[in-house]
Structures are given as structure tokens and as C-alpha cells.
Coordinates of C-alpha atoms and ligand atoms in Angstrom, one line a residue:
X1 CA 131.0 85.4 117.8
X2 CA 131.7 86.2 121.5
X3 CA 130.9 89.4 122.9
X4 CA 131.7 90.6 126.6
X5 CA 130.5 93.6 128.8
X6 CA 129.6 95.1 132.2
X7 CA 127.0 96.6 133.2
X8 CA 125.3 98.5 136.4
X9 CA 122.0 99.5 137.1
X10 CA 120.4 101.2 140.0
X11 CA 118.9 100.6 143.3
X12 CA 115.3 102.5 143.0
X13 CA 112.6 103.3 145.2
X14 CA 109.3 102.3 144.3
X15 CA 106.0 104.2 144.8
X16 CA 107.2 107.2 146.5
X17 CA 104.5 107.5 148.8
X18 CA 101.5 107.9 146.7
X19 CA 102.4 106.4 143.6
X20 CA 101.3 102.9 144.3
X21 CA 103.0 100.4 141.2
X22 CA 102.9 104.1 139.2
X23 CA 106.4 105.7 140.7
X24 CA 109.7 105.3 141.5
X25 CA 113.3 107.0 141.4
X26 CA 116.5 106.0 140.9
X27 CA 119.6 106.4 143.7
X28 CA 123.0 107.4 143.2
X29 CA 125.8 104.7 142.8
X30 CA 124.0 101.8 145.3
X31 CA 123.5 99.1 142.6
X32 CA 124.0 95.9 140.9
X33 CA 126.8 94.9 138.6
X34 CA 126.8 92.2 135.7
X35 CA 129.0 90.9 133.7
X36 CA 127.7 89.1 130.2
X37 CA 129.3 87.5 127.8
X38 CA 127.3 85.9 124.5
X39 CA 128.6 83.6 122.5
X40 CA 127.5 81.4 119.4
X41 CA 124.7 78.6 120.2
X42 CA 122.2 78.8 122.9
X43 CA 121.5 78.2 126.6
X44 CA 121.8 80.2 129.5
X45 CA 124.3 80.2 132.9
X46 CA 124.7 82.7 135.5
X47 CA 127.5 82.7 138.0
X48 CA 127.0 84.4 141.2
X49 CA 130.8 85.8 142.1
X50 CA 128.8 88.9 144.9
X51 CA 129.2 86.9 147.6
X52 CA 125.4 87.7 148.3
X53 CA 123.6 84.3 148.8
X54 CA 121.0 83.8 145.7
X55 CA 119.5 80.8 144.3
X56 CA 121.7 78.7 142.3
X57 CA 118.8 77.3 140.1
X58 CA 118.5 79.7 137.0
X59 CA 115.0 79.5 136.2
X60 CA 114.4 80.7 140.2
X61 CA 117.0 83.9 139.1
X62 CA 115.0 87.1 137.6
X63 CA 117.6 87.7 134.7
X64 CA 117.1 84.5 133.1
X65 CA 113.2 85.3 132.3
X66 CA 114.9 88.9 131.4
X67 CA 117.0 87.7 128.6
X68 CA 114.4 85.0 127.7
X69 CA 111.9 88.0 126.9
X70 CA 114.5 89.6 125.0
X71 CA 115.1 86.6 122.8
X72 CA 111.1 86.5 122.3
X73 CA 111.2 89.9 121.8
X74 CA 113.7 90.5 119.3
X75 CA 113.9 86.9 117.0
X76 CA 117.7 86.6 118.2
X77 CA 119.3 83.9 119.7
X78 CA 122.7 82.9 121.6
X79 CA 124.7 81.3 124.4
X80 CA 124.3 84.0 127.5
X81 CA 126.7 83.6 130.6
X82 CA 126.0 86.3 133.3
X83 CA 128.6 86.6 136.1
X84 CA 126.7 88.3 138.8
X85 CA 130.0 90.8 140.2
X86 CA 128.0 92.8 142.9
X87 CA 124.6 92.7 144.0
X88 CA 121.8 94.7 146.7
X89 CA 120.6 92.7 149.3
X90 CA 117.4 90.9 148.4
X91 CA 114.3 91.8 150.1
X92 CA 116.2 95.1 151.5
X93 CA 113.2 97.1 149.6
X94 CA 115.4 99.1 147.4
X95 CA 114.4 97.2 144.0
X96 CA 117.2 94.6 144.3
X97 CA 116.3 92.3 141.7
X98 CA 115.0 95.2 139.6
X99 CA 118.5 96.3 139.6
X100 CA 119.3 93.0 138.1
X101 CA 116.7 93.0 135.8
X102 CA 117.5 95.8 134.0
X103 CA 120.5 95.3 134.5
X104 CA 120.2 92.1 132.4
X105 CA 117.4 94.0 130.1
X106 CA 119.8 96.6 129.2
X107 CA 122.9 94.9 129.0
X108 CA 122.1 92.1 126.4
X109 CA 120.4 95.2 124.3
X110 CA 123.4 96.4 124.5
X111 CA 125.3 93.3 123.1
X112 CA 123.1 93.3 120.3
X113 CA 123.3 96.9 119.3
X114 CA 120.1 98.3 121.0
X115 CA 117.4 96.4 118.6
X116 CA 114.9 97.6 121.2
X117 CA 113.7 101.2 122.3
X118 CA 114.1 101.9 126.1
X119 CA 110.7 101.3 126.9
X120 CA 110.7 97.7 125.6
X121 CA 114.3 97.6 127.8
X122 CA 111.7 97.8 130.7
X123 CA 108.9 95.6 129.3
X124 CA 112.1 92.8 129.6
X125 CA 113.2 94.0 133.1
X126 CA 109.4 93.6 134.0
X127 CA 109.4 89.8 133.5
X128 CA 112.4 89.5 136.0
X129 CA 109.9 91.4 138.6
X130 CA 107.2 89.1 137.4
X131 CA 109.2 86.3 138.9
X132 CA 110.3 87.9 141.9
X133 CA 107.0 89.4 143.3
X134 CA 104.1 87.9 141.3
X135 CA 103.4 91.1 139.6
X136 CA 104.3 92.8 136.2
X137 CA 105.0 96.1 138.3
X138 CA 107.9 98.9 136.6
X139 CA 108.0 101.3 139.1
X140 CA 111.7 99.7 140.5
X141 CA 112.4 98.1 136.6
X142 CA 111.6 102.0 135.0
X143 CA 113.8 104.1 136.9
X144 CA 116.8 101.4 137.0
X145 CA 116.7 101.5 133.8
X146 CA 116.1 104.9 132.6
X147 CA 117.3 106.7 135.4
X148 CA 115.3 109.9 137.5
X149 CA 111.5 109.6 138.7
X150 CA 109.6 107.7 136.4
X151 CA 106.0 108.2 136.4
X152 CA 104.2 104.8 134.4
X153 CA 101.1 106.8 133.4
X154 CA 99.4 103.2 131.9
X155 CA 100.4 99.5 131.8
X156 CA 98.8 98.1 128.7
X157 CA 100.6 99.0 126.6
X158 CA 103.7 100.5 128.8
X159 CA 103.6 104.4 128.9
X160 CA 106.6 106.0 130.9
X161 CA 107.4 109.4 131.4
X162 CA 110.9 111.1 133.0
X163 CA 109.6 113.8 135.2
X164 CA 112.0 116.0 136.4
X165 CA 114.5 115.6 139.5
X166 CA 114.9 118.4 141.9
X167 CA 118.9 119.1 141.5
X168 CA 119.6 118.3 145.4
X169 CA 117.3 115.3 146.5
X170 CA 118.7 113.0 149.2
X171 CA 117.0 110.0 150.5
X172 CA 118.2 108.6 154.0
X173 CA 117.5 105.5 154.0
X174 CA 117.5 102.3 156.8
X175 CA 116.7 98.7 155.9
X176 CA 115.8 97.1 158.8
X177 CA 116.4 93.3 160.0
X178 CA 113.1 92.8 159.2
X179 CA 111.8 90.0 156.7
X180 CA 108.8 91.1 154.2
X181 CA 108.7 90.0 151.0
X182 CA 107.0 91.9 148.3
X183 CA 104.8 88.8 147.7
X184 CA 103.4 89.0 151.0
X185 CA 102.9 92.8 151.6
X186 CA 101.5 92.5 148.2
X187 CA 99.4 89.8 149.4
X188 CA 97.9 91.4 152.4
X189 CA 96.4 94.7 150.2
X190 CA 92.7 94.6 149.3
X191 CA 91.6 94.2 146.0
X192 CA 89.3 97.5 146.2
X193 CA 89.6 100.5 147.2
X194 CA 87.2 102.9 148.9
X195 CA 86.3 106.3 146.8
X196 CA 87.4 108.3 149.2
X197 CA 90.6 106.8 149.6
X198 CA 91.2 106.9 145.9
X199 CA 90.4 110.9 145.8
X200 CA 92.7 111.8 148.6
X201 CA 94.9 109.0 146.2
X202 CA 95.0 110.9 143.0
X203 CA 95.0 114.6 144.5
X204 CA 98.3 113.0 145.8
X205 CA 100.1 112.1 142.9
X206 CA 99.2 115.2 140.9
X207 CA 100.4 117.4 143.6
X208 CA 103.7 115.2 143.4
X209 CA 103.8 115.9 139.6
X210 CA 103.2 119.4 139.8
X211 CA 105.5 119.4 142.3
X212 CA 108.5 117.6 141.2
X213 CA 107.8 120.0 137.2
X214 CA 107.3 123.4 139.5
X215 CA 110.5 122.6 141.9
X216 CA 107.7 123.2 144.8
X217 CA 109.5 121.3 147.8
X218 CA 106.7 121.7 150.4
X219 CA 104.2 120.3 147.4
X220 CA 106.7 117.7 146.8
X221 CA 106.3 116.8 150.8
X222 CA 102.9 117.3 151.3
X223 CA 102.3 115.2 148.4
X224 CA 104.4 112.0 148.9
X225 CA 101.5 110.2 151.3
X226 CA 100.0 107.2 151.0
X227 CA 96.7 106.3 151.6
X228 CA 96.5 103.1 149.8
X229 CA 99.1 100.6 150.6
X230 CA 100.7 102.0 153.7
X231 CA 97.7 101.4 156.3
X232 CA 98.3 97.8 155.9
X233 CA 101.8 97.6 155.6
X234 CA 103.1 99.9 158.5
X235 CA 102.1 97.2 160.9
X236 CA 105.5 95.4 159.5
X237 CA 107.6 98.5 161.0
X238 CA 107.3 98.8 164.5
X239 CA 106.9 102.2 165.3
X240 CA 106.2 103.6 162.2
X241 CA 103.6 106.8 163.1
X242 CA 106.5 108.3 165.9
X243 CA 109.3 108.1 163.5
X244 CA 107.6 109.4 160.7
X245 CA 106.7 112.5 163.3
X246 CA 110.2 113.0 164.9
X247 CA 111.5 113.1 160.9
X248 CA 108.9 115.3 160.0
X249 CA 109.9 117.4 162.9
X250 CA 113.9 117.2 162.1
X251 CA 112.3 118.7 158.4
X252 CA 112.5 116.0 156.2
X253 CA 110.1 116.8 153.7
X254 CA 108.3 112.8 153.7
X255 CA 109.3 109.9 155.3
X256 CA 107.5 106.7 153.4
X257 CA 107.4 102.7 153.1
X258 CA 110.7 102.3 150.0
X259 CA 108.6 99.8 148.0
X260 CA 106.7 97.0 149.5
X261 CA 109.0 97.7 152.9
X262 CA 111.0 96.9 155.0
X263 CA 113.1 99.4 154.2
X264 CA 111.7 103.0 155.0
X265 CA 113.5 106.2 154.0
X266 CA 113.1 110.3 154.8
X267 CA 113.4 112.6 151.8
X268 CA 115.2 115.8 151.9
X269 CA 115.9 119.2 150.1
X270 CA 119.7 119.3 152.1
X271 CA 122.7 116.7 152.7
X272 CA 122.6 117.8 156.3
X273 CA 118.9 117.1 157.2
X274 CA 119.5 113.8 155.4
X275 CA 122.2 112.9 157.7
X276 CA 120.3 114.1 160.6
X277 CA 117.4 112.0 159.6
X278 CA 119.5 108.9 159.0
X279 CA 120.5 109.5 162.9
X280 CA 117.1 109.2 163.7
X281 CA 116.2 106.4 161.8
X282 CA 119.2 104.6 163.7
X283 CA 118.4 105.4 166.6
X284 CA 114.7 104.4 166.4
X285 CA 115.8 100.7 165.3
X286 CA 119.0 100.9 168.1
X287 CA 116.3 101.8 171.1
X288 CA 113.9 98.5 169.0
X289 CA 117.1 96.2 169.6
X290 CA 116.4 95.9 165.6
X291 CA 119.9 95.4 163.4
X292 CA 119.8 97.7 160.5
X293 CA 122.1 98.7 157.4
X294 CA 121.7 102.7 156.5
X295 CA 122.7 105.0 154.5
X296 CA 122.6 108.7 152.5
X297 CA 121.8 108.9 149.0
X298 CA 121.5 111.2 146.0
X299 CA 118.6 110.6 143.7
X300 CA 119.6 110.3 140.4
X301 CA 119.4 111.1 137.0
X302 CA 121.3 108.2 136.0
X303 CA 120.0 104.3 134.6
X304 CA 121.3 101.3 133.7
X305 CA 124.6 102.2 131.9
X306 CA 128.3 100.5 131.0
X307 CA 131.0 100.2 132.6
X308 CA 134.5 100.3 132.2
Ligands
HSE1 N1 105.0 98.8 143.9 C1 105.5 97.6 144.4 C2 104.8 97.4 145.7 C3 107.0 97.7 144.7 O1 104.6 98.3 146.5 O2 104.4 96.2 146.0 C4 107.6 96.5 145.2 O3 108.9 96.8 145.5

């Protein structure tokens, strides 16, 4: 037996404001590609060929606790090499080793002939997260591998839903030279929250539902704030209240935290305020002396999937 394919799944966004560990969407064409190969025996190598530096030690890699969950999962066993062909920065806030998680996740279900349904796709891509933040979160695992804005309406057991994706939705996003990593802005959250915060919470994420199922852009907007996570992690961005104004002002329709940070990103209803807002976002880091990488993105529909 020896079985070879490629495969690429998405950079994602995690949270989307409100959606704290519950939300995230998929982005257009930014994402990670894998090559895997399986063979007869057992054993696991992965070969980094992105030229983005990772750790060479496997078990410190998130796809090898992917394809070990898949083995648990499914009874099956083989020799798995993984040549890592492109790759998203780590720690750049845009789900980079959720992209190889599900790319991993999905690939090797794919080598076997699909033996598991979708969701259990992500319930593998979670372990890969697992070793990268400390957490069993899927709101950067879902959408890479299913594709859209995926809402994870429960955790035990897994319960994702596809909500719908207004047809033009573009993200302008800037990852700062800024080190967080999702361990510590995980870290620095408090274990409870007040009621109050957790009512203007909730009111949030249903008027983000509503919003993304009506097509209701200023709902959408309105909606995508967060009162949870982003009062203690905005101290990483310098800045952070003025830009979210001027962006605001230049009608994006949210500008939020793109995960556990550093990344931020503006969301908007046209290509052209998108650019605009990435011009601002540049500038804001140019007049800091901060290096950034930017960029203007579709959400998409699209997952993990196979390539050619
Ligand atoms: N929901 C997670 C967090 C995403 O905000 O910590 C990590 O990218």
C-alpha cells in the first residue's frame, strides 16, 4: 500500500468579536499546504520543505497528535510522512496551526476513504490546537476545515453549525511584529465573568447570528464586539481604541482582536473600504515604527480541500 496526496486548508479567524472560543470564519486562498503519503507499517515523520522555521521534534508539531487522534479514532493504522509544502506564519493570529491541523485531520481522512463524518474531522484538528494553545478550542480548527462562519453552539459533545456568509465580506487584515502567544493572552483572561458582562456577551452573538441569517450588515457590525476577552488583551496593541475609531469612521463595519491577537483586522461590506482600511491599519503601525505583514481577504465558503 502507499498512498500519496495534497492537501490545503485555510487561515481562519477566530472569535469574531463576540464569539469568544464559539466563532470563527474561514479566508480566501491564505493557507497551509500538506503533502502525505501513507504507507504499510507504522510510525510518523514530517518534513518541513515551507521554509517557515518550526520545530523539528514531531511530538512538539500539532499534526502528529492530529493523525494520532485519527488512528485512535478510527482502529487504523500505518506509516504517515507529511511534507509540510507551505505554511502561515506562527503566532500571526490567523489560525496557523489550525490550518495544519485540519489540514492533517482532513487529509489522512481522506487517504482512508473518509471513515469519519466532518465533525469528527474537527474533533482530530482539535487535538493539534490542544498542543498549540493548551486548550481544546475549534473556533480556527471548524472553519479550516469546513469552510464559512462556524458557530460551535456546545463542546461536549462537539455541535457545529455553517451559518451563512454574506456573498461580499472582506477582512483587511495586519499582523503586527508583535509577539503574543495564544497561551499567554489565554493566560491573562479571568476565570469568571461578571453578569453583566455576559448579558451585553450573549445579546452580542445573537445579534451576529441574526445578522449573518438576515444579511443585516449594520447588525453584523454592531454585533461583532467583545466584551469578554478584548479588555485584557488590547493592552498587547498599542493603540488599539484610535484605530478601531479612525476604521470605524473610514466605514468598516468592526474592527476586532483576529483570535488571541496580535493580528487585528477591519471587516467590510466592499473591496474598496477594505483597502482603504488596510491603509489605515498601515499607517497606524508605520507612524508606531512597528514592522507589519498585511493584507485584503475574501471570507470564504471554502475548507480544507485537495489539490491538484
Ligand atoms: N478563541 C481562541 C482565543 C482563539 O481567543 O484564545 C485562539 O486563536
Amino acid at each position: 500500500m502507499k498512498k500519496t496526496i495534497k492537501v490545503f486548508a485555510p487561515a481562519s479567524i477566530a472569535n469574531m468579536g463576540c464569539g469568544f472560543d464559539i466563532m470563527g470564519m474561514a479566508l480566501d486562498e491564505v493557507g497551509d499546504v500538506l503533502q502525505i503519503s501513507a504507507y504499510e507499517g507504522e510510525g510518523i515523520t514530517i518534513d518541513n520543505q515551507s521554509g517557515v522555521p518550526l520545530p523539528e521534534d514531531i511530538e512538539k508539531n500539532v499534526i502528529t497528535p492530529v493523525i494520532r487522534k485519527f488512528f485512535q479514532m478510527t482502529g487504523l493504522n500505518a506509516k504517515i510522512d507529511v511534507v509540510i509544502l507551505k505554511k502561515i506564519y506562527p503566532g500571526s493570529g490567523i489560525g496557523s496551526s489550525a490550518a495544519s491541523s485540519a489540514a492533517a485531520a482532513y487529509g489522512m481522512n481522506e487517504l482512508f476513504d473518509c471513515p469519519l463524518s466532518e465533525e469528527d474531522v474537527v474533533v482530530c484538528a482539535m487535538e493539534g490546537e490542544n498542543l498549540a494553545s493548551g486548550g481544546y478550542h475549534a473556533d480556527n480548527a471548524a472553519p479550516a476545515v469546513m469552510g464559512g462562519i462556524i458557530l460551535i453552539r456546545g463542546y461536549e459533545p462537539l455541535d457545529v453549525i455553517k451559518l451563512p456568509v454574506p456573498g461580499n465580506f472582506y477582512c483587511a487584515m495586519i499582523h503586527p511584529a508583535i509577539v503574543v502567544s495564544t497561551k499567554e493572552a489565554r493566560s491573562i483572561l479571568p476565570k469568571e465573568v461578571p453578569m453583566h458582562t455576559a448579558v451585553r456577551q450573549w445579546g452580542n452573538v445573537g445579534g451576529l447570528v441574526a445578522g449573518l441569517y438576515s444579511g443585516n450588515i449594520g447588525l453584523i457590525g454592531r454585533s461583532m464586539k467583545d466584551a469578554v476577552a478584548e479588555p485584557y488583551r488590547k493592552k498587547f496593541i498599542p493603540g488599539f481604541d484610535d484605530l478601531r475609531a479612525k476604521l470605524i469612521e473610514a466605514g468598516a463595519l468592526a474592527m476586532n482582536i483576529a483570535g488571541s491577537g496580535p493580528s487585528v483586522f477591519a471587516l467590510a461590506d466592499k473591496y474598496e473600504v477594505a483597502h482603504h482600511a488596510e491603509a489605515i491599519l498601515k499607517k497606524h503601525f508605520d507612524d508606531l515604527g512597528i514592522g507589519y505583514e498585511s493584507f485584503v481577504v475574501k471570507v470564504s465558503n471554502k475548507g480544507a480541500k485537495l489539490v491538484a
